[in-house]
mmCIF file of C-alpha atoms in Angstrom:
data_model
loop_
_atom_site.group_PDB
_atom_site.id
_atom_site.type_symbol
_atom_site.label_atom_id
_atom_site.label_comp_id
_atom_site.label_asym_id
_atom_site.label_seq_id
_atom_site.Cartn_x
_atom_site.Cartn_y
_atom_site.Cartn_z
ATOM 1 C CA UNK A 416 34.464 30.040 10.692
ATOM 2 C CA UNK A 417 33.159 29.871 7.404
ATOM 3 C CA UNK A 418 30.581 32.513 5.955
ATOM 4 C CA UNK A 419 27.158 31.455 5.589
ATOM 5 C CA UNK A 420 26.211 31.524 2.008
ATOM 6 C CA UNK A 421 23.574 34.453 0.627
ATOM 7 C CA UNK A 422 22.671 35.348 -3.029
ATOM 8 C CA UNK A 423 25.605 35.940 -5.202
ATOM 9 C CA UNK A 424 26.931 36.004 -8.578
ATOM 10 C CA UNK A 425 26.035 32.372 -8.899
ATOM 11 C CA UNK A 426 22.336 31.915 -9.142
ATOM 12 C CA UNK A 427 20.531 28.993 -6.515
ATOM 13 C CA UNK A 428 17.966 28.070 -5.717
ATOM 14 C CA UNK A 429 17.837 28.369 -1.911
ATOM 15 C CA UNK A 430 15.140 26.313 0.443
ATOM 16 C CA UNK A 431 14.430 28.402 3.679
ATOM 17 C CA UNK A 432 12.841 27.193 6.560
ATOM 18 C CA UNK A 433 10.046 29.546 7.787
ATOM 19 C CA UNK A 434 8.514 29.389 11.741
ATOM 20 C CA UNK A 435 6.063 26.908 12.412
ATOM 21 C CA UNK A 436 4.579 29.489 15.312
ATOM 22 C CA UNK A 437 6.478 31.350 16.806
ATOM 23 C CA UNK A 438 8.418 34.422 14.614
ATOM 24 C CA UNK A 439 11.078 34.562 16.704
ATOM 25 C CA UNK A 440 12.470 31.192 15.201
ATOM 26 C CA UNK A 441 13.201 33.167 12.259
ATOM 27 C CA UNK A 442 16.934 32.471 11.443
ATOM 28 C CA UNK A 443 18.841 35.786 10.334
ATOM 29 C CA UNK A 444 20.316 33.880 7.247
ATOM 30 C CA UNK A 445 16.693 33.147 6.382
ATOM 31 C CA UNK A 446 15.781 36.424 6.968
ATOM 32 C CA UNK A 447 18.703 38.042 4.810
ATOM 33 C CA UNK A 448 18.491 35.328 1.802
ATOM 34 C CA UNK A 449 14.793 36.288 1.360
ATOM 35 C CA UNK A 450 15.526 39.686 1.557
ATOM 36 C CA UNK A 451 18.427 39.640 -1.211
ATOM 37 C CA UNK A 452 16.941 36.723 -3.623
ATOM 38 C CA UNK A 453 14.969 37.788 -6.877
ATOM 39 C CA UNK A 454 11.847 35.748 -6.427
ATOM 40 C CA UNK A 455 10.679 34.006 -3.662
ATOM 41 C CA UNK A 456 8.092 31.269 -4.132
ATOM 42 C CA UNK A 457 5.701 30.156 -1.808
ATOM 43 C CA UNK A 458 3.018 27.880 -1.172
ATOM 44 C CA UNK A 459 0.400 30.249 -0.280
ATOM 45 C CA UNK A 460 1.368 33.855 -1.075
ATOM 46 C CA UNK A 461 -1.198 35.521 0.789
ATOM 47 C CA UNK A 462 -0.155 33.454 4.051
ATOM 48 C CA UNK A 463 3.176 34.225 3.249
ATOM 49 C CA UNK A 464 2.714 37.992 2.732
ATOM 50 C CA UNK A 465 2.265 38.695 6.469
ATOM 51 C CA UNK A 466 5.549 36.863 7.063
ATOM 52 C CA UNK A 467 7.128 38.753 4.770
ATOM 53 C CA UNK A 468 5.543 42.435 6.199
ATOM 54 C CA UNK A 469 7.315 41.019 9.645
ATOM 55 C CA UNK A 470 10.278 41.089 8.593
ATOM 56 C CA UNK A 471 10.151 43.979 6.007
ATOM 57 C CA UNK A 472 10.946 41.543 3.023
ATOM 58 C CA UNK A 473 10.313 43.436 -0.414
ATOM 59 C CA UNK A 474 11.256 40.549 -2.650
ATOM 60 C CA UNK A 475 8.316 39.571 -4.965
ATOM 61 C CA UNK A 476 6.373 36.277 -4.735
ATOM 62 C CA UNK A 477 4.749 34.016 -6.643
ATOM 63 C CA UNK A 478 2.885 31.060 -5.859
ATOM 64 C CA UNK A 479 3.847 27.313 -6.075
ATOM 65 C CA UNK A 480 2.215 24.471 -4.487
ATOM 66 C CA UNK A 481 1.061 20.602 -4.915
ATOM 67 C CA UNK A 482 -1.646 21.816 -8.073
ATOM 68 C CA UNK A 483 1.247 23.750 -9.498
ATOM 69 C CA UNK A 484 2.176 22.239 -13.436
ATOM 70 C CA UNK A 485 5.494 21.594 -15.332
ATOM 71 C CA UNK A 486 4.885 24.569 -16.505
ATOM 72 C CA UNK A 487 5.358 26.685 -13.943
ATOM 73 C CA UNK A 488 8.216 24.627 -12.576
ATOM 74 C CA UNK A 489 10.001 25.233 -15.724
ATOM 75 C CA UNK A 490 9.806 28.866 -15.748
ATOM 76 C CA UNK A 491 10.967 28.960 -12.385
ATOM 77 C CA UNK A 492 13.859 27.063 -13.580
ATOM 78 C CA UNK A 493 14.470 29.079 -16.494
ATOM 79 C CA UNK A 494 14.581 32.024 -13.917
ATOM 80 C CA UNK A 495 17.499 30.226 -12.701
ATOM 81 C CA UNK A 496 19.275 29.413 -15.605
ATOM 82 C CA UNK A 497 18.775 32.848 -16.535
ATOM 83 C CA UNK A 498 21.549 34.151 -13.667
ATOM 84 C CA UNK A 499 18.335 34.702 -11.445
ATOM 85 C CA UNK A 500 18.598 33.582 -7.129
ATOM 86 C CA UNK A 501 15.393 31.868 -5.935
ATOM 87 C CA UNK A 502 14.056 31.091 -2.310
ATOM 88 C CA UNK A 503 11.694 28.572 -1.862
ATOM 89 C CA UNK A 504 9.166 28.973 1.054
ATOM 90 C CA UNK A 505 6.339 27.043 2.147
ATOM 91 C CA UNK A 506 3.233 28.009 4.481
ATOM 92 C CA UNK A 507 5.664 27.080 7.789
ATOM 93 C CA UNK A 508 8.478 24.851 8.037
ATOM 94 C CA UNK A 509 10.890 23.399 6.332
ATOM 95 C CA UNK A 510 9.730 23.282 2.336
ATOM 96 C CA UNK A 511 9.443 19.538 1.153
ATOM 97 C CA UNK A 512 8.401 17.768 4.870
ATOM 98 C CA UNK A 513 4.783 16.936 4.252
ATOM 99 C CA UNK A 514 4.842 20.216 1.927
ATOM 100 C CA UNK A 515 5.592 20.801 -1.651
ATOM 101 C CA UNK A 516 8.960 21.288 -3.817
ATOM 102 C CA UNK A 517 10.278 18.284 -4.425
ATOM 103 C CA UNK A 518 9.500 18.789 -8.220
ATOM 104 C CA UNK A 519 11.338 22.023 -8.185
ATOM 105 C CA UNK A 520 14.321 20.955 -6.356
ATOM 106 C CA UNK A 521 14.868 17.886 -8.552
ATOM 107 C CA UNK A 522 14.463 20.041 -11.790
ATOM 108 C CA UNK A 523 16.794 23.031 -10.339
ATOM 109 C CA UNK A 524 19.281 19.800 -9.833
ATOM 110 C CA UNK A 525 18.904 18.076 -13.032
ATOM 111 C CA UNK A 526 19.296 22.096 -14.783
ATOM 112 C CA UNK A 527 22.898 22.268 -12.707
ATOM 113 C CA UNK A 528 21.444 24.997 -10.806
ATOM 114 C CA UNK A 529 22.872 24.377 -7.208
ATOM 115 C CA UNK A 530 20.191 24.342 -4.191
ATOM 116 C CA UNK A 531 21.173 25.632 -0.954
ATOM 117 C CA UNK A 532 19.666 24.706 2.039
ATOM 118 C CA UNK A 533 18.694 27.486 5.296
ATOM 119 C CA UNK A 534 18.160 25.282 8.218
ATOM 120 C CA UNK A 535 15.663 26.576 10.417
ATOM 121 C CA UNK A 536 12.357 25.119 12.273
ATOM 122 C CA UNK A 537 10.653 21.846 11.602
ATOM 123 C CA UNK A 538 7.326 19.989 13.313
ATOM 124 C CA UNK A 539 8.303 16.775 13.142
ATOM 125 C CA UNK A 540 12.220 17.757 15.128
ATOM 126 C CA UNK A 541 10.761 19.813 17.092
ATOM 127 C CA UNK A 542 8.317 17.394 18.408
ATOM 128 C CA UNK A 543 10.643 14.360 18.777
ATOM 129 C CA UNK A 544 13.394 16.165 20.775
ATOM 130 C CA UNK A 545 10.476 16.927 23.366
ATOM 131 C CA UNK A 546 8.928 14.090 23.246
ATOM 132 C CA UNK A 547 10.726 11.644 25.530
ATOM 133 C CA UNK A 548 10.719 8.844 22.574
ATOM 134 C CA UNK A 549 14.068 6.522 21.545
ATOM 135 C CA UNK A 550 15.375 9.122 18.527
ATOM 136 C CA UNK A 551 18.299 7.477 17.688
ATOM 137 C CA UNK A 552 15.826 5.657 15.058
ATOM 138 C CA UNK A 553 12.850 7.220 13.428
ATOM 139 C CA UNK A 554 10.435 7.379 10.878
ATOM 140 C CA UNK A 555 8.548 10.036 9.481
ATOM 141 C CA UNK A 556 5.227 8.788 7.849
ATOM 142 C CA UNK A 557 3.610 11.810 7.410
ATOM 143 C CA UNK A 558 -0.057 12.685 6.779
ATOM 144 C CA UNK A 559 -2.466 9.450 6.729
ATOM 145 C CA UNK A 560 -5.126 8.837 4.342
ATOM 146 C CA UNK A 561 -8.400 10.744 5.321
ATOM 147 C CA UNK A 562 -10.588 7.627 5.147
ATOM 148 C CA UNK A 563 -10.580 4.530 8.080
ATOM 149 C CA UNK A 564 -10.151 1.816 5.657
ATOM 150 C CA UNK A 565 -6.699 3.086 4.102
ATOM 151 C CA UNK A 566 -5.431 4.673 7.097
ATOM 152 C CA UNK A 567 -5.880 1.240 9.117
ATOM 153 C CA UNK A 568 -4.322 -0.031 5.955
ATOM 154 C CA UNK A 569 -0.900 2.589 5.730
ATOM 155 C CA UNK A 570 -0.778 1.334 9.389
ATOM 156 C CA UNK A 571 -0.825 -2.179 9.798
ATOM 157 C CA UNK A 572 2.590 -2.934 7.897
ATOM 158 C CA UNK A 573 4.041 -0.708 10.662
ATOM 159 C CA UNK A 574 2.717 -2.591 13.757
ATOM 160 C CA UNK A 575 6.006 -4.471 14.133
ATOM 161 C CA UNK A 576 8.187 -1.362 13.453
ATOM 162 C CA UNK A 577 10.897 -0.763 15.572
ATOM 163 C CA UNK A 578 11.336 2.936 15.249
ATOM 164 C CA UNK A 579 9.648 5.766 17.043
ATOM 165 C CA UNK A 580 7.260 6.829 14.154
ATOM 166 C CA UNK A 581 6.023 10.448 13.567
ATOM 167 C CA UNK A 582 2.727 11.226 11.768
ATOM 168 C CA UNK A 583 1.292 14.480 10.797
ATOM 169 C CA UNK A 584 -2.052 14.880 11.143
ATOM 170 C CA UNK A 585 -5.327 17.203 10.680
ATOM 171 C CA UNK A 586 -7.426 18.250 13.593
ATOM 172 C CA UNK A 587 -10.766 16.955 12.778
ATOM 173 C CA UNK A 588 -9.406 13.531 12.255
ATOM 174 C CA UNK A 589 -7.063 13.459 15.429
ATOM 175 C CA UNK A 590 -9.335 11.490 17.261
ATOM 176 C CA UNK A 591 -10.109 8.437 14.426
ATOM 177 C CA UNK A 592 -6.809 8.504 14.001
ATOM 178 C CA UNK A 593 -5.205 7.972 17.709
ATOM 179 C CA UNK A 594 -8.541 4.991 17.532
ATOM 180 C CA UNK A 595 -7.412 3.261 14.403
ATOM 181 C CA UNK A 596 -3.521 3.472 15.953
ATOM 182 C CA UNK A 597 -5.084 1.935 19.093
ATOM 183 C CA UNK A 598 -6.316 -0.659 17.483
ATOM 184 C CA UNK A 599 -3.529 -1.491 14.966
ATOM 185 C CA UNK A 600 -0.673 -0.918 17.723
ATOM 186 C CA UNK A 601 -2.304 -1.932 20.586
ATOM 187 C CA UNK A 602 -4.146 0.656 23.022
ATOM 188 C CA UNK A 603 -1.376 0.196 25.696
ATOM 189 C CA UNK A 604 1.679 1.391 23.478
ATOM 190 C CA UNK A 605 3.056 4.700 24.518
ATOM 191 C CA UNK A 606 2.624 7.606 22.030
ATOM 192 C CA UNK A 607 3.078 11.068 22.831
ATOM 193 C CA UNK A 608 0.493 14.157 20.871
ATOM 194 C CA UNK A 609 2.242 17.404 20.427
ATOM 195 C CA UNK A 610 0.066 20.251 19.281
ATOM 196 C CA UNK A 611 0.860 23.871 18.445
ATOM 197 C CA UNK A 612 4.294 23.558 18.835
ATOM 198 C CA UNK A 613 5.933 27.208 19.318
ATOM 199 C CA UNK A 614 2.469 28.504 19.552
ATOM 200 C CA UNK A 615 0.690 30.281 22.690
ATOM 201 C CA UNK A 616 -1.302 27.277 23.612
ATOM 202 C CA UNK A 617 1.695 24.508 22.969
ATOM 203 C CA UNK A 618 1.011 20.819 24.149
ATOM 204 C CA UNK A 619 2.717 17.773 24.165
ATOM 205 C CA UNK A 620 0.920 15.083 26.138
ATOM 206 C CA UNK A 621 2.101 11.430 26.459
ATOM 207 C CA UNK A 622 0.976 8.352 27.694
ATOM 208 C CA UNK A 623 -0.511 4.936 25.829
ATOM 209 C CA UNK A 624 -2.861 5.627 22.827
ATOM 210 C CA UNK A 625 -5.862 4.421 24.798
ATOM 211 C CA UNK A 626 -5.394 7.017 27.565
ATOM 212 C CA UNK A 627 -4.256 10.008 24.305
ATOM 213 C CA UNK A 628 -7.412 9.558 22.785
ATOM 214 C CA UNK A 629 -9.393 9.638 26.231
ATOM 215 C CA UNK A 630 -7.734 13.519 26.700
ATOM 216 C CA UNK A 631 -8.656 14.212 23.173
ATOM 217 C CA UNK A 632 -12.073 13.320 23.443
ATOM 218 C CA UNK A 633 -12.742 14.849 26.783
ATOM 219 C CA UNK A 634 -11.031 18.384 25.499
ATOM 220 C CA UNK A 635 -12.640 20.125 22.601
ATOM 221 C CA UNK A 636 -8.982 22.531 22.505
ATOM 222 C CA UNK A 637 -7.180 19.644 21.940
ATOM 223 C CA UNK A 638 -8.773 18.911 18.465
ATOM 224 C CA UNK A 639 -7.910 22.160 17.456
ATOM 225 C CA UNK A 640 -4.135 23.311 15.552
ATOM 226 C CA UNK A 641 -1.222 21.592 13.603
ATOM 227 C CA UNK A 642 -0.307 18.199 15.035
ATOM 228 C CA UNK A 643 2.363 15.439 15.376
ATOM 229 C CA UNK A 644 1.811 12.185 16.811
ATOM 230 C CA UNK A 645 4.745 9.829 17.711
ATOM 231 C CA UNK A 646 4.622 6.011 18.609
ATOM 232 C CA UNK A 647 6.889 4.208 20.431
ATOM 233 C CA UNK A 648 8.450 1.639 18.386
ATOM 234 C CA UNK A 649 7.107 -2.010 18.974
ATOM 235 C CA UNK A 650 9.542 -3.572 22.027
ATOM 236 C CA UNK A 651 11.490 -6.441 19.766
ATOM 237 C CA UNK A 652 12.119 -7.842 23.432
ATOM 238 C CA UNK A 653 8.241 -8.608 24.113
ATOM 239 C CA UNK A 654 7.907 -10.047 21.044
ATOM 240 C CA UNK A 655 5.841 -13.693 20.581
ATOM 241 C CA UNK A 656 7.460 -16.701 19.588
ATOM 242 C CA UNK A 657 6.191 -19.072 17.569
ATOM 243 C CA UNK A 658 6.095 -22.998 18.716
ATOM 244 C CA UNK A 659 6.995 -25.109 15.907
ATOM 245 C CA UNK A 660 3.431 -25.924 14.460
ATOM 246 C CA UNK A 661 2.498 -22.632 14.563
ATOM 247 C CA UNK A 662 5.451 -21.769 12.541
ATOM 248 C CA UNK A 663 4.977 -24.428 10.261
ATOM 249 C CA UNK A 664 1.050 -23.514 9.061
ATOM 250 C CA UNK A 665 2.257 -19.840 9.053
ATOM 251 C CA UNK A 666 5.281 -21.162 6.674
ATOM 252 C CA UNK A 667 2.398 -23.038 4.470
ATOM 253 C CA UNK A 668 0.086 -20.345 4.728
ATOM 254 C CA UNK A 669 2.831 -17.600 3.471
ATOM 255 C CA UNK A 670 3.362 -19.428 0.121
ATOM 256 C CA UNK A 671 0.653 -18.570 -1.548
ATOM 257 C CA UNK A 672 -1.418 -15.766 0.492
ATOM 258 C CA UNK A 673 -0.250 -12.482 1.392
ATOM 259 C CA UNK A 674 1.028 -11.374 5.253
ATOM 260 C CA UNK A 675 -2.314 -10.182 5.897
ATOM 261 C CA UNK A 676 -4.392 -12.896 4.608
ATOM 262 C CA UNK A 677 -1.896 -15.773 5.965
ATOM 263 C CA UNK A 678 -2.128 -14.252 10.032
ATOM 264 C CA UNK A 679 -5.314 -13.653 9.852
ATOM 265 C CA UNK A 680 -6.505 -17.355 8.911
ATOM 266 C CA UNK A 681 -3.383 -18.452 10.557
ATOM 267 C CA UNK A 682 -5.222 -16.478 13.933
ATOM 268 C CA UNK A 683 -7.704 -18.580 13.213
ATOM 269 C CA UNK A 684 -6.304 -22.287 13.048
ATOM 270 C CA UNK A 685 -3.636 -21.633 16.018
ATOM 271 C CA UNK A 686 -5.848 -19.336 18.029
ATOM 272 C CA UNK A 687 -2.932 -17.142 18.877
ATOM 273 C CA UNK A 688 -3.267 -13.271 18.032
ATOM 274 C CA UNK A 689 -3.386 -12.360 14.714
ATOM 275 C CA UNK A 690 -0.868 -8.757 15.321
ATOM 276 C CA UNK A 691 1.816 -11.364 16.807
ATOM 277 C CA UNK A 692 1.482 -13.906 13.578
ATOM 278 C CA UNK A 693 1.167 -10.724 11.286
ATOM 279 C CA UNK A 694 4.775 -9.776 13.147
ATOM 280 C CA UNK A 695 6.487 -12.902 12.730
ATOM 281 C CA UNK A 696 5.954 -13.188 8.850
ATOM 282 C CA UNK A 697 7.004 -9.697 8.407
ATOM 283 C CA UNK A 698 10.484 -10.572 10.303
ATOM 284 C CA UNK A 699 10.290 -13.849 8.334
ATOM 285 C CA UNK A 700 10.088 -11.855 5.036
ATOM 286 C CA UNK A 701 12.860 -9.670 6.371
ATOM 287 C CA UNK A 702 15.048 -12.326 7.048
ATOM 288 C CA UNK A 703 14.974 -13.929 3.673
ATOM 289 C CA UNK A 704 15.301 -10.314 1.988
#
């Protein structure tokens, strides 16, 4: 078997996964890179600090998050270049899912510097493997926008999506945002909340969204704690076809108006539902792509 790789005479630039909850999904490796690099950085130092007391991790840290500058991702990089080993941490997790580094990791790349992965816990994987949902096929959508208007807008182009999609999401908005799904998706389609994963009070509740946000509303605890809601995919089996005329204004309509525009007044002229139109000119669109 092959040794794991720790800091050596080559400098990287290593991205550790940290526990989402519980400390006991600490890796080893993890634990033993941090403790050997030269510089860790981390998204919150202060958070990170009582991780690193845990585990009796000396290294030094310094802070780098979303605000952070070119600046301060050069010098990093410069660290590297200089013969220096880097980890790269973020508040919990795996750095870069819904959580900042991608800047660093590019420029570590584009510098030659190699970047080493240590696998450890993440939300999102976590959550799907327990949730009961198709993962052969996902996507990952991550946080939604904080306001009605542009969530119901990030959601609508995925109403006809086939794959179980995961979403990260805040507490206080939990419950507009299993409403808006509701009403993009469909209140019947089967979604599954998982909340404080790893953590003492750990749930992960499915049914349709209709019935989610019912438990939500009824349970102050459940708006409380990291999140991840999954969606079943839409069921390509159920979906509506078209009779010819309807086809043919949606055809018309397409040309000059965008998917949106052209179900909605296409809704309108055929009387048929306005998600099942918006559907069939997205598949359309596919098709000729």
């Amino acid at each position: 078997m092959t040794q794991p790789s720790t800091p050596g005479n080559e400098p990287a630039l290593y991205v550790v996964a940290t526990p989402i909850g519980n400390l006991g999904d600490m890796v080893p490796r993890a634990v033993e890179v941090l403790q050997t690099v030269d510089l860790i950085a981390a998204e919150d130092t202060r958070h990170s600090s009582r991780l690193m007391d845990h585990f009796q991790i000396r290294t030094p840290l310094v802070a780098y998050h979303d605000h952070s500058d070119e600046r301060q991702v050069q010098s990093l990089v410069e660290r590297l270049q200089q013969g220096q080993n880097l980890a790269l941490i973020s508040d919990a997790g795996t750095p870069l899912v819904s959580d900042p580094g991608y800047r660093l990791v590019r420029s570590a790349r584009q510098a030659g510097i190699r970047v080493i992965p240590i696998p450890g816990a993440c939300a999102l994987i976590a959550a799907l493997s327990a949730s009961g949902l198709p993962s052969d096929r996902f996507s990952f959508e991550g946080f939604l926008p904080p306001k009605t208007g542009q969530r119901l807008n990030r959601l609508q182009p995925l109403a006809a999506e086939s794959r179980t999609l995961i979403f990260y999401e805040a507490p206080h908005r939990i419950e507009d945002c299993l409403k808006d799904m509701g009403a993009t998706f469909g209140a019947s389609r089967e979604a599954v909340l998982a909340r404080e994963i790893s953590k003492t009070f750990e749930t992960i509740r499915g049914g349709t969204l209709e019935e989610l946000q019912a438990f939500v509303a009824a349970d102050p605890n459940q708006r409380k704690g990291e999140m991840v809601v999954m969606v079943r995919g839409q069921d390509k089996a159920a979906e509506q076809t078209l009779d010819a005329e309807a086809a043919r204004i949606m055809t018309i309509l397409l040309e000059s108006l965008s998917v949106k525009q052209a179900s909605q007044i296409g809704a309108e002229i055929t009387g048929l539902k306005k998600k099942a139109l918006y559907q069939w000119a997205l598949e359309q669109q596919e098709h000729r792509g």
